[in-house]
Amino acid sequence: VRQMATNLETADRLVREIEPASEGAGRAASVTLLAESLGSGVTPDEVRKLRKVAQATSSAGKPPMSAEAVASAAKGLSFVKEAGLPVPEGTAVMAEAVKQGFRSPEILDLGREVKRREGDYRAGRASLRALRDAIARGDRPDRLFRDSRAETIERPAATRPEAQVDRPAARPEAPQRPEQPVRPERPSTGRER
C-alpha cells in the first residue's frame, strides 16, 4: 500500500510537470495510469526522457504532449520493460507512436502487443527498431503486427478474403410434403347400421 501511495504521489508530481493546470477526471486517469507504470518498473527519469524524446522528434508547431499521452506511452514502455527488451529502443517506439498521433488506447495496445510477442523480439524475428521505422513511415496501429503467422493464428480462415470459398447455402430447404389427399366419401350402400 505504501508503494502504491508513493507511486501515486510521484505520478501526480510528474503530471503537474507536464500539465500544471490540469484538473478533473482526465488528470486523475493520467495520474493513475502513470502510477501503474511506475509500479511496473518505469522510473520517473524514464518518463521524463520519454517525454523529451517525443517532443524532440515531433514537428514544430505541434502542441506539447498531454499528460494522457505521456501516461499511455509510459505504460507502453512498462510492457517493453516487462518483456526484458532494451528500454532506449522501447522509448523510441513509444515516442514515435506519440509523434505519429496514435491515440492513448492505441499506444497501450502497441505496448501490449510487443509484450505478447516478446519471444519474437528476443529471438531476433522482430526488432523494436523495425517497429519504430514502420510507425515513422505512417503505418497505423491496426497494420503494424499483421504478418502471415498472425493471419493464420488470430483470424479464422473463413474471414480471410483469400480463403473465401463458394459454399452451398447452410441447409437446403426441405422439400414440402405433398398435402394429404382428401378421402372421397363412400357412397352409402344402405347396409350400414
PDB file of N, CA, C and O in Angstrom, residues 150-192:
ATOM      1  N   ALA A 150       0.340 -14.223 -37.930  1.00  0.00           N
ATOM      2  CA  ALA A 150      -0.776 -13.635 -37.202  1.00  0.00           C
ATOM      3  C   ALA A 150      -2.085 -13.883 -37.941  1.00  0.00           C
ATOM      4  O   ALA A 150      -3.115 -14.107 -37.328  1.00  0.00           O
ATOM      5  N   GLU A 151      -2.024 -13.832 -39.271  1.00  0.00           N
ATOM      6  CA  GLU A 151      -3.234 -14.058 -40.045  1.00  0.00           C
ATOM      7  C   GLU A 151      -3.781 -15.452 -39.791  1.00  0.00           C
ATOM      8  O   GLU A 151      -4.968 -15.631 -39.657  1.00  0.00           O
ATOM      9  N   THR A 152      -2.905 -16.442 -39.718  1.00  0.00           N
ATOM     10  CA  THR A 152      -3.398 -17.798 -39.551  1.00  0.00           C
ATOM     11  C   THR A 152      -3.762 -18.091 -38.101  1.00  0.00           C
ATOM     12  O   THR A 152      -4.666 -18.860 -37.855  1.00  0.00           O
ATOM     13  N   ILE A 153      -3.088 -17.461 -37.172  1.00  0.00           N
ATOM     14  CA  ILE A 153      -3.375 -17.741 -35.772  1.00  0.00           C
ATOM     15  C   ILE A 153      -4.560 -16.939 -35.268  1.00  0.00           C
ATOM     16  O   ILE A 153      -5.431 -17.459 -34.607  1.00  0.00           O
ATOM     17  N   GLU A 154      -4.602 -15.661 -35.602  1.00  0.00           N
ATOM     18  CA  GLU A 154      -5.574 -14.787 -34.983  1.00  0.00           C
ATOM     19  C   GLU A 154      -6.885 -14.660 -35.745  1.00  0.00           C
ATOM     20  O   GLU A 154      -7.891 -14.310 -35.173  1.00  0.00           O
ATOM     21  N   ARG A 155      -6.863 -14.893 -37.033  1.00  0.00           N
ATOM     22  CA  ARG A 155      -8.083 -14.745 -37.802  1.00  0.00           C
ATOM     23  C   ARG A 155      -8.516 -16.090 -38.344  1.00  0.00           C
ATOM     24  O   ARG A 155      -7.752 -16.765 -39.000  1.00  0.00           O
ATOM     25  N   PRO A 156      -9.736 -16.485 -38.096  1.00  0.00           N
ATOM     26  CA  PRO A 156     -10.194 -17.752 -38.655  1.00  0.00           C
ATOM     27  C   PRO A 156     -10.152 -17.700 -40.180  1.00  0.00           C
ATOM     28  O   PRO A 156     -10.353 -16.653 -40.783  1.00  0.00           O
ATOM     29  N   ALA A 157      -9.898 -18.835 -40.778  1.00  0.00           N
ATOM     30  CA  ALA A 157      -9.738 -18.906 -42.226  1.00  0.00           C
ATOM     31  C   ALA A 157     -10.961 -18.386 -42.965  1.00  0.00           C
ATOM     32  O   ALA A 157     -10.844 -17.778 -44.010  1.00  0.00           O
ATOM     33  N   ALA A 158     -12.128 -18.599 -42.435  1.00  0.00           N
ATOM     34  CA  ALA A 158     -13.339 -18.196 -43.135  1.00  0.00           C
ATOM     35  C   ALA A 158     -13.451 -16.690 -43.270  1.00  0.00           C
ATOM     36  O   ALA A 158     -14.155 -16.200 -44.135  1.00  0.00           O
ATOM     37  N   THR A 159     -12.761 -15.907 -42.447  1.00  0.00           N
ATOM     38  CA  THR A 159     -12.883 -14.454 -42.534  1.00  0.00           C
ATOM     39  C   THR A 159     -11.793 -13.830 -43.387  1.00  0.00           C
ATOM     40  O   THR A 159     -11.853 -12.667 -43.692  1.00  0.00           O
ATOM     41  N   ARG A 160     -10.783 -14.601 -43.757  1.00  0.00           N
ATOM     42  CA  ARG A 160      -9.733 -14.048 -44.615  1.00  0.00           C
ATOM     43  C   ARG A 160     -10.254 -13.987 -46.034  1.00  0.00           C
ATOM     44  O   ARG A 160     -10.816 -14.957 -46.541  1.00  0.00           O
ATOM     45  N   PRO A 161     -10.043 -12.886 -46.740  1.00  0.00           N
ATOM     46  CA  PRO A 161     -10.572 -12.767 -48.104  1.00  0.00           C
ATOM     47  C   PRO A 161     -10.057 -13.847 -49.034  1.00  0.00           C
ATOM     48  O   PRO A 161     -10.818 -14.370 -49.840  1.00  0.00           O
ATOM     49  N   GLU A 162      -8.779 -14.215 -48.922  1.00  0.00           N
ATOM     50  CA  GLU A 162      -8.245 -15.218 -49.831  1.00  0.00           C
ATOM     51  C   GLU A 162      -8.772 -16.618 -49.543  1.00  0.00           C
ATOM     52  O   GLU A 162      -8.622 -17.520 -50.336  1.00  0.00           O
ATOM     53  N   ALA A 163      -9.414 -16.780 -48.396  1.00  0.00           N
ATOM     54  CA  ALA A 163      -9.907 -18.097 -48.024  1.00  0.00           C
ATOM     55  C   ALA A 163     -11.404 -18.242 -48.294  1.00  0.00           C
ATOM     56  O   ALA A 163     -11.999 -19.237 -47.942  1.00  0.00           O
ATOM     57  N   GLN A 164     -12.011 -17.233 -48.920  1.00  0.00           N
ATOM     58  CA  GLN A 164     -13.428 -17.312 -49.194  1.00  0.00           C
ATOM     59  C   GLN A 164     -13.671 -18.376 -50.261  1.00  0.00           C
ATOM     60  O   GLN A 164     -13.030 -18.388 -51.309  1.00  0.00           O
ATOM     61  N   VAL A 165     -14.555 -19.246 -49.984  1.00  0.00           N
ATOM     62  CA  VAL A 165     -14.871 -20.343 -50.881  1.00  0.00           C
ATOM     63  C   VAL A 165     -16.365 -20.318 -51.116  1.00  0.00           C
ATOM     64  O   VAL A 165     -17.131 -20.074 -50.201  1.00  0.00           O
ATOM     65  N   ASP A 166     -16.766 -20.577 -52.361  1.00  0.00           N
ATOM     66  CA  ASP A 166     -18.197 -20.671 -52.625  1.00  0.00           C
ATOM     67  C   ASP A 166     -18.702 -21.955 -51.994  1.00  0.00           C
ATOM     68  O   ASP A 166     -18.245 -23.046 -52.316  1.00  0.00           O
ATOM     69  N   ARG A 167     -19.603 -21.768 -51.115  1.00  0.00           N
ATOM     70  CA  ARG A 167     -20.180 -22.919 -50.421  1.00  0.00           C
ATOM     71  C   ARG A 167     -21.678 -22.894 -50.612  1.00  0.00           C
ATOM     72  O   ARG A 167     -22.281 -21.822 -50.694  1.00  0.00           O
ATOM     73  N   PRO A 168     -22.282 -24.083 -50.632  1.00  0.00           N
ATOM     74  CA  PRO A 168     -23.742 -24.089 -50.759  1.00  0.00           C
ATOM     75  C   PRO A 168     -24.362 -23.461 -49.517  1.00  0.00           C
ATOM     76  O   PRO A 168     -23.724 -23.326 -48.485  1.00  0.00           O
ATOM     77  N   ALA A 169     -25.595 -23.084 -49.661  1.00  0.00           N
ATOM     78  CA  ALA A 169     -26.298 -22.493 -48.520  1.00  0.00           C
ATOM     79  C   ALA A 169     -26.191 -23.447 -47.341  1.00  0.00           C
ATOM     80  O   ALA A 169     -26.034 -24.653 -47.507  1.00  0.00           O
ATOM     81  N   ALA A 170     -26.296 -22.902 -46.183  1.00  0.00           N
ATOM     82  CA  ALA A 170     -26.078 -23.686 -44.974  1.00  0.00           C
ATOM     83  C   ALA A 170     -26.920 -24.953 -44.954  1.00  0.00           C
ATOM     84  O   ALA A 170     -26.431 -26.024 -44.647  1.00  0.00           O
ATOM     85  N   ARG A 171     -28.164 -24.851 -45.317  1.00  0.00           N
ATOM     86  CA  ARG A 171     -29.024 -26.022 -45.300  1.00  0.00           C
ATOM     87  C   ARG A 171     -30.114 -25.830 -46.336  1.00  0.00           C
ATOM     88  O   ARG A 171     -30.886 -24.885 -46.237  1.00  0.00           O
ATOM     89  N   PRO A 172     -30.163 -26.708 -47.324  1.00  0.00           N
ATOM     90  CA  PRO A 172     -31.234 -26.512 -48.311  1.00  0.00           C
ATOM     91  C   PRO A 172     -32.590 -26.723 -47.635  1.00  0.00           C
ATOM     92  O   PRO A 172     -32.712 -27.486 -46.684  1.00  0.00           O
ATOM     93  N   GLU A 173     -33.563 -26.024 -48.153  1.00  0.00           N
ATOM     94  CA  GLU A 173     -34.895 -26.182 -47.569  1.00  0.00           C
ATOM     95  C   GLU A 173     -35.398 -27.591 -47.847  1.00  0.00           C
ATOM     96  O   GLU A 173     -35.203 -28.142 -48.920  1.00  0.00           O
ATOM     97  N   ALA A 174     -36.020 -28.139 -46.856  1.00  0.00           N
ATOM     98  CA  ALA A 174     -36.583 -29.478 -47.015  1.00  0.00           C
ATOM     99  C   ALA A 174     -37.753 -29.393 -47.984  1.00  0.00           C
ATOM    100  O   ALA A 174     -38.530 -28.429 -47.930  1.00  0.00           O
ATOM    101  N   PRO A 175     -37.849 -30.386 -48.873  1.00  0.00           N
ATOM    102  CA  PRO A 175     -38.981 -30.329 -49.801  1.00  0.00           C
ATOM    103  C   PRO A 175     -40.289 -30.427 -49.022  1.00  0.00           C
ATOM    104  O   PRO A 175     -40.375 -31.120 -48.012  1.00  0.00           O
ATOM    105  N   GLN A 176     -41.251 -29.691 -49.505  1.00  0.00           N
ATOM    106  CA  GLN A 176     -42.527 -29.720 -48.806  1.00  0.00           C
ATOM    107  C   GLN A 176     -43.244 -31.026 -49.101  1.00  0.00           C
ATOM    108  O   GLN A 176     -43.213 -31.517 -50.222  1.00  0.00           O
ATOM    109  N   ARG A 177     -43.803 -31.553 -48.053  1.00  0.00           N
ATOM    110  CA  ARG A 177     -44.552 -32.804 -48.237  1.00  0.00           C
ATOM    111  C   ARG A 177     -45.855 -32.493 -48.956  1.00  0.00           C
ATOM    112  O   ARG A 177     -46.479 -31.472 -48.709  1.00  0.00           O
ATOM    113  N   PRO A 178     -46.203 -33.402 -49.838  1.00  0.00           N
ATOM    114  CA  PRO A 178     -47.481 -33.141 -50.524  1.00  0.00           C
ATOM    115  C   PRO A 178     -48.621 -33.205 -49.514  1.00  0.00           C
ATOM    116  O   PRO A 178     -48.540 -33.899 -48.497  1.00  0.00           O
ATOM    117  N   GLU A 179     -49.624 -32.465 -49.832  1.00  0.00           N
ATOM    118  CA  GLU A 179     -50.771 -32.481 -48.916  1.00  0.00           C
ATOM    119  C   GLU A 179     -51.401 -33.860 -48.922  1.00  0.00           C
ATOM    120  O   GLU A 179     -51.386 -34.568 -49.911  1.00  0.00           O
ATOM    121  N   GLN A 180     -51.923 -34.199 -47.778  1.00  0.00           N
ATOM    122  CA  GLN A 180     -52.618 -35.493 -47.642  1.00  0.00           C
ATOM    123  C   GLN A 180     -53.882 -35.424 -48.492  1.00  0.00           C
ATOM    124  O   GLN A 180     -54.655 -34.489 -48.366  1.00  0.00           O
ATOM    125  N   PRO A 181     -54.047 -36.403 -49.377  1.00  0.00           N
ATOM    126  CA  PRO A 181     -55.261 -36.338 -50.198  1.00  0.00           C
ATOM    127  C   PRO A 181     -56.503 -36.528 -49.328  1.00  0.00           C
ATOM    128  O   PRO A 181     -56.478 -37.226 -48.322  1.00  0.00           O
ATOM    129  N   VAL A 182     -57.501 -35.870 -49.742  1.00  0.00           N
ATOM    130  CA  VAL A 182     -58.769 -35.978 -49.017  1.00  0.00           C
ATOM    131  C   VAL A 182     -59.465 -37.232 -49.529  1.00  0.00           C
ATOM    132  O   VAL A 182     -59.570 -37.464 -50.717  1.00  0.00           O
ATOM    133  N   ARG A 183     -59.899 -38.058 -48.577  1.00  0.00           N
ATOM    134  CA  ARG A 183     -60.608 -39.287 -48.974  1.00  0.00           C
ATOM    135  C   ARG A 183     -62.007 -38.949 -49.451  1.00  0.00           C
ATOM    136  O   ARG A 183     -62.722 -38.236 -48.776  1.00  0.00           O
ATOM    137  N   PRO A 184     -62.277 -39.472 -50.564  1.00  0.00           N
ATOM    138  CA  PRO A 184     -63.656 -39.212 -51.006  1.00  0.00           C
ATOM    139  C   PRO A 184     -64.641 -39.990 -50.136  1.00  0.00           C
ATOM    140  O   PRO A 184     -64.319 -41.040 -49.595  1.00  0.00           O
ATOM    141  N   GLU A 185     -65.770 -39.426 -49.995  1.00  0.00           N
ATOM    142  CA  GLU A 185     -66.790 -40.130 -49.203  1.00  0.00           C
ATOM    143  C   GLU A 185     -67.326 -41.293 -50.022  1.00  0.00           C
ATOM    144  O   GLU A 185     -67.485 -41.209 -51.220  1.00  0.00           O
ATOM    145  N   ARG A 186     -67.563 -42.363 -49.290  1.00  0.00           N
ATOM    146  CA  ARG A 186     -68.120 -43.531 -49.978  1.00  0.00           C
ATOM    147  C   ARG A 186     -69.626 -43.366 -50.121  1.00  0.00           C
ATOM    148  O   ARG A 186     -70.277 -42.897 -49.201  1.00  0.00           O
ATOM    149  N   PRO A 187     -70.022 -43.814 -51.231  1.00  0.00           N
ATOM    150  CA  PRO A 187     -71.496 -43.755 -51.374  1.00  0.00           C
ATOM    151  C   PRO A 187     -72.136 -44.765 -50.422  1.00  0.00           C
ATOM    152  O   PRO A 187     -71.613 -45.823 -50.156  1.00  0.00           O
ATOM    153  N   SER A 188     -73.187 -44.384 -49.927  1.00  0.00           N
ATOM    154  CA  SER A 188     -73.843 -45.230 -48.946  1.00  0.00           C
ATOM    155  C   SER A 188     -74.532 -46.391 -49.689  1.00  0.00           C
ATOM    156  O   SER A 188     -75.142 -46.225 -50.716  1.00  0.00           O
ATOM    157  N   THR A 189     -74.370 -47.590 -49.136  1.00  0.00           N
ATOM    158  CA  THR A 189     -74.917 -48.802 -49.760  1.00  0.00           C
ATOM    159  C   THR A 189     -76.184 -49.244 -49.072  1.00  0.00           C
ATOM    160  O   THR A 189     -76.838 -50.166 -49.484  1.00  0.00           O
ATOM    161  N   GLY A 190     -76.510 -48.600 -48.022  1.00  0.00           N
ATOM    162  CA  GLY A 190     -77.732 -48.940 -47.340  1.00  0.00           C
ATOM    163  C   GLY A 190     -77.550 -50.043 -46.342  1.00  0.00           C
ATOM    164  O   GLY A 190     -78.466 -50.413 -45.654  1.00  0.00           O
ATOM    165  N   ARG A 191     -76.423 -50.649 -46.275  1.00  0.00           N
ATOM    166  CA  ARG A 191     -76.210 -51.754 -45.351  1.00  0.00           C
ATOM    167  C   ARG A 191     -75.540 -51.263 -44.093  1.00  0.00           C
ATOM    168  O   ARG A 191     -75.015 -52.008 -43.318  1.00  0.00           O
ATOM    169  N   GLU A 192     -75.482 -50.063 -43.871  1.00  0.00           N
ATOM    170  CA  GLU A 192     -74.814 -49.524 -42.704  1.00  0.00           C
ATOM    171  C   GLU A 192     -75.721 -49.574 -41.507  1.00  0.00           C
ATOM    172  O   GLU A 192     -76.914 -49.509 -41.628  1.00  0.00           O
TER     173      GLU A 192
END
